[in-house]
Structure formats: structure tokens, C-alpha cells
Tab-separated table of C-alpha atoms in Angstrom:
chain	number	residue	atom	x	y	z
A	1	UNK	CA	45.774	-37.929	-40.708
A	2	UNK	CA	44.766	-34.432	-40.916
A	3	UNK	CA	44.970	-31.734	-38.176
A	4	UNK	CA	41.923	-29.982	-37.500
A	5	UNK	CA	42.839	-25.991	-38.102
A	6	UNK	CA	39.699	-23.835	-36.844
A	7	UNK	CA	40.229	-20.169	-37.659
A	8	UNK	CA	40.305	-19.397	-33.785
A	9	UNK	CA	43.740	-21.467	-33.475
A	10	UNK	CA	44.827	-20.106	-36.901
A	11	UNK	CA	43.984	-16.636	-35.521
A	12	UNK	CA	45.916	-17.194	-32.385
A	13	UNK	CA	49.155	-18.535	-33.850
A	14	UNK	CA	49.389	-15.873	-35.718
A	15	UNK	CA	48.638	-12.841	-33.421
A	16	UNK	CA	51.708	-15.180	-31.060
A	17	UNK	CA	53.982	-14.552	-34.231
A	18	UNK	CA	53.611	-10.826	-34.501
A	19	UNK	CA	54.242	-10.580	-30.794
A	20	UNK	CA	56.865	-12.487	-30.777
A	21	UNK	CA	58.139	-10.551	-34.065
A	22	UNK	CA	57.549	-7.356	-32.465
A	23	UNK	CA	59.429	-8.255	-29.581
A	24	UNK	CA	62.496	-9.644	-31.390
A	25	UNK	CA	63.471	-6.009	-32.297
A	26	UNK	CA	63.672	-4.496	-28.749
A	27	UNK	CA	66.448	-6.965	-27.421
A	28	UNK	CA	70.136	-5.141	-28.988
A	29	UNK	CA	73.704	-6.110	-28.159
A	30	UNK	CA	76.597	-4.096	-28.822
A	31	UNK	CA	80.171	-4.252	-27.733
A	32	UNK	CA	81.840	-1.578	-25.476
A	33	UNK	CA	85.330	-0.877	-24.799
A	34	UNK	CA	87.215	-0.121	-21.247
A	35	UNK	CA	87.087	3.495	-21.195
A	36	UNK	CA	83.152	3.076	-21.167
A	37	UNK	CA	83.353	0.331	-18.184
A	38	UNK	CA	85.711	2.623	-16.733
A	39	UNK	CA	83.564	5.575	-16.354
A	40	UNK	CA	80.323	3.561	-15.661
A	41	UNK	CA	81.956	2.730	-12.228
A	42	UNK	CA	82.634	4.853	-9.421
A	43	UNK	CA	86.128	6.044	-8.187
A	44	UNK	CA	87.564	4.020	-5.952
A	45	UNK	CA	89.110	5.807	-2.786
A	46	UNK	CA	92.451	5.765	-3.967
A	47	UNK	CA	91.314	7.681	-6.773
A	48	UNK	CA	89.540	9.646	-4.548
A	49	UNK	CA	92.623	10.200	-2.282
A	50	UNK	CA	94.849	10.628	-5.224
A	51	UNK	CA	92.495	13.288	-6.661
A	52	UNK	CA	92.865	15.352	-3.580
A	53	UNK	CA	96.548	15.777	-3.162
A	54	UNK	CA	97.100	16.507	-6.919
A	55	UNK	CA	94.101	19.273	-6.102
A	56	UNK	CA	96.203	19.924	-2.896
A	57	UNK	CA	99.444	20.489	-5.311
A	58	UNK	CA	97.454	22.371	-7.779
A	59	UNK	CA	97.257	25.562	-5.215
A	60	UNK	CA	99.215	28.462	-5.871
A	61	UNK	CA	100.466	28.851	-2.477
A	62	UNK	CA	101.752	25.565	-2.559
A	63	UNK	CA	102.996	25.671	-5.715
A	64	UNK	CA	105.191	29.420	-4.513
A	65	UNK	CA	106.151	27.391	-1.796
A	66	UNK	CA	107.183	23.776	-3.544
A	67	UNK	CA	109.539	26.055	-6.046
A	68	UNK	CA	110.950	28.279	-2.671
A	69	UNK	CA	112.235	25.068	-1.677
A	70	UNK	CA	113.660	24.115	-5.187
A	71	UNK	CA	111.072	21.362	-5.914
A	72	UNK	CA	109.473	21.986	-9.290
A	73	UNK	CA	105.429	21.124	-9.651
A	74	UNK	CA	106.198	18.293	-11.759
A	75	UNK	CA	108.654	16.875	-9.907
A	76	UNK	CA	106.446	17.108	-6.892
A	77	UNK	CA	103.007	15.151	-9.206
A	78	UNK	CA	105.485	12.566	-10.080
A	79	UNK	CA	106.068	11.811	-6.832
A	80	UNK	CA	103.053	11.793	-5.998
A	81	UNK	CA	102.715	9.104	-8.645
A	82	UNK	CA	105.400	6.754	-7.004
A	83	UNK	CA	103.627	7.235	-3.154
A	84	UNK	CA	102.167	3.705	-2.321
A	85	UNK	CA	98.687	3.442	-1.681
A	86	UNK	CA	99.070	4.026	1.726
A	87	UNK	CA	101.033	6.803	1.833
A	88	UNK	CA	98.550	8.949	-0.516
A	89	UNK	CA	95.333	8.158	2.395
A	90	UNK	CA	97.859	8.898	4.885
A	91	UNK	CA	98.420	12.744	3.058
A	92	UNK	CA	94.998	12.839	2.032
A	93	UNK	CA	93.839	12.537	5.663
A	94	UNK	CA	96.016	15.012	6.477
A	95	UNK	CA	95.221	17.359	3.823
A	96	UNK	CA	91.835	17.036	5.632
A	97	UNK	CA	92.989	17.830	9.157
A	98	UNK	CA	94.660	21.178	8.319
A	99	UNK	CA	92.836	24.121	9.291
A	100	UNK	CA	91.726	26.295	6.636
A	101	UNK	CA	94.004	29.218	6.070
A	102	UNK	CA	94.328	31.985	9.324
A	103	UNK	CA	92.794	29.455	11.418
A	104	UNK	CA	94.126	30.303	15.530
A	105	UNK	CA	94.831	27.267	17.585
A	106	UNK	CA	94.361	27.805	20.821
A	107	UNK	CA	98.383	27.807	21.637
A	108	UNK	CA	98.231	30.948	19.160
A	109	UNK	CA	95.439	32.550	21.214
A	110	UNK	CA	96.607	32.392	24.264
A	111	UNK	CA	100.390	33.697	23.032
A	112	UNK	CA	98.758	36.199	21.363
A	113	UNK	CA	96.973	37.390	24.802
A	114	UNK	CA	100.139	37.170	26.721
A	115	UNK	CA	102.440	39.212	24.313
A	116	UNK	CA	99.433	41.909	24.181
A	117	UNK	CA	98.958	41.622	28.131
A	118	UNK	CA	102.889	42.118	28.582
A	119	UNK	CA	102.761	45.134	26.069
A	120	UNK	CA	99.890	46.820	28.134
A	121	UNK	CA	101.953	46.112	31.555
A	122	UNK	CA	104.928	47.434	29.845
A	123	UNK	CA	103.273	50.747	29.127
């Protein structure tokens, strides 16, 4: 038996091909290593934490200060490197709370006040 083929069933089977074909070249696979996964996702807060007090350490008053008391700045980034998880947040929240530098508490105000108010009754 014989299928019936009209041109308007012929026509459409082949404009479906040519989409199809067409479409066939768009879809592309390719492998990609770790370091691209790695720095497709976003830092995690450790990083984020660890990151900080290595900035922290990077200072150059720091860094005067580290080697005043005999600890060298790669002695001091390697132990950074050993601090648990924990312990880095812990300094990094800290780092946070420290007021920027010449910042007065009040303690310093008000003993700054008194010495000046003792130095005006003394004169």
C-alpha cells in the first residue's frame, strides 16, 4: 500500500527538518575545570573573614608593630592560617569593633577634661 504524499505534508516535513537542523547547532557542551566553578561562586564568610585579617595584617602600622614585638609578617599570616574557623570570625568581628584610628572614648574625654581642669586650677 502506498502513502498518499501531497506537497503540503512534503512541504511541512521538510520546513520541521531545517528547524530542527537549525536548532541542533545552538545547544554546546564543554567541560570546565575547578578553578572556573570556583570563581563562579561567591566567597563564603570564612573567606570573607579570612580576607579581612590578612588585610588587617597587611597595614603598616601593624606590621611596625608585629616586628616591635619580634613576630615577623609571615610568621604572623601563617598563623593566621592554623586559626580555626572560629577563631578567624571571632578576630574579624573584632577587627570590626575597633575604632578607627584617634577615635576618643568617652573615658579619654572626660580624663582629658580633668587633667586640663586641674592644670587651669593649678595656675
Amino acid at each position: 500500500m502506498k502513502k498518499p504524499s501531497t506537497p503540503l505534508i512534503r512541504r511541512s516535513c521538510q520546513c520541521l527538518a531545517a528547524v530542527i537542523a537549525l536548532q541542533a547547532p545552538l545547544a554546546q557542551a564543554e567541560l570546565i575545570g575547578p578553578e572556573a566553578v570556583m570563581a563562579a561562586q561567591p566567597p563564603t564568610q570564612e573567606q570573607l573573614d579570612r580576607a579581612k585579617v590578612q588585610q588587617f595584617l597587611d597595614s603598616a602600622a601593624l606590621k611596625d608593630r608585629l616586628r616591635a614585638m619580634g613576630v615577623g609578617g609571615l610568621d604572623a599570616s601563617h598563623r593566621v592560617d592554623a586559626m580555626t574557623q572560629q577563631e578567624v570570625h571571632a578576630l574579624a568581628q573584632r577587627i570590626d569593633s575597633l575604632p578607627a584610628g584617634g577615635a576618643f572614648s568617652d573615658r579619654d574625654i572626660i580624663l582629658v577634661l580633668l587633667i586640663a581642669l586641674l592644670i587651669v586650677v593649678a595656675l
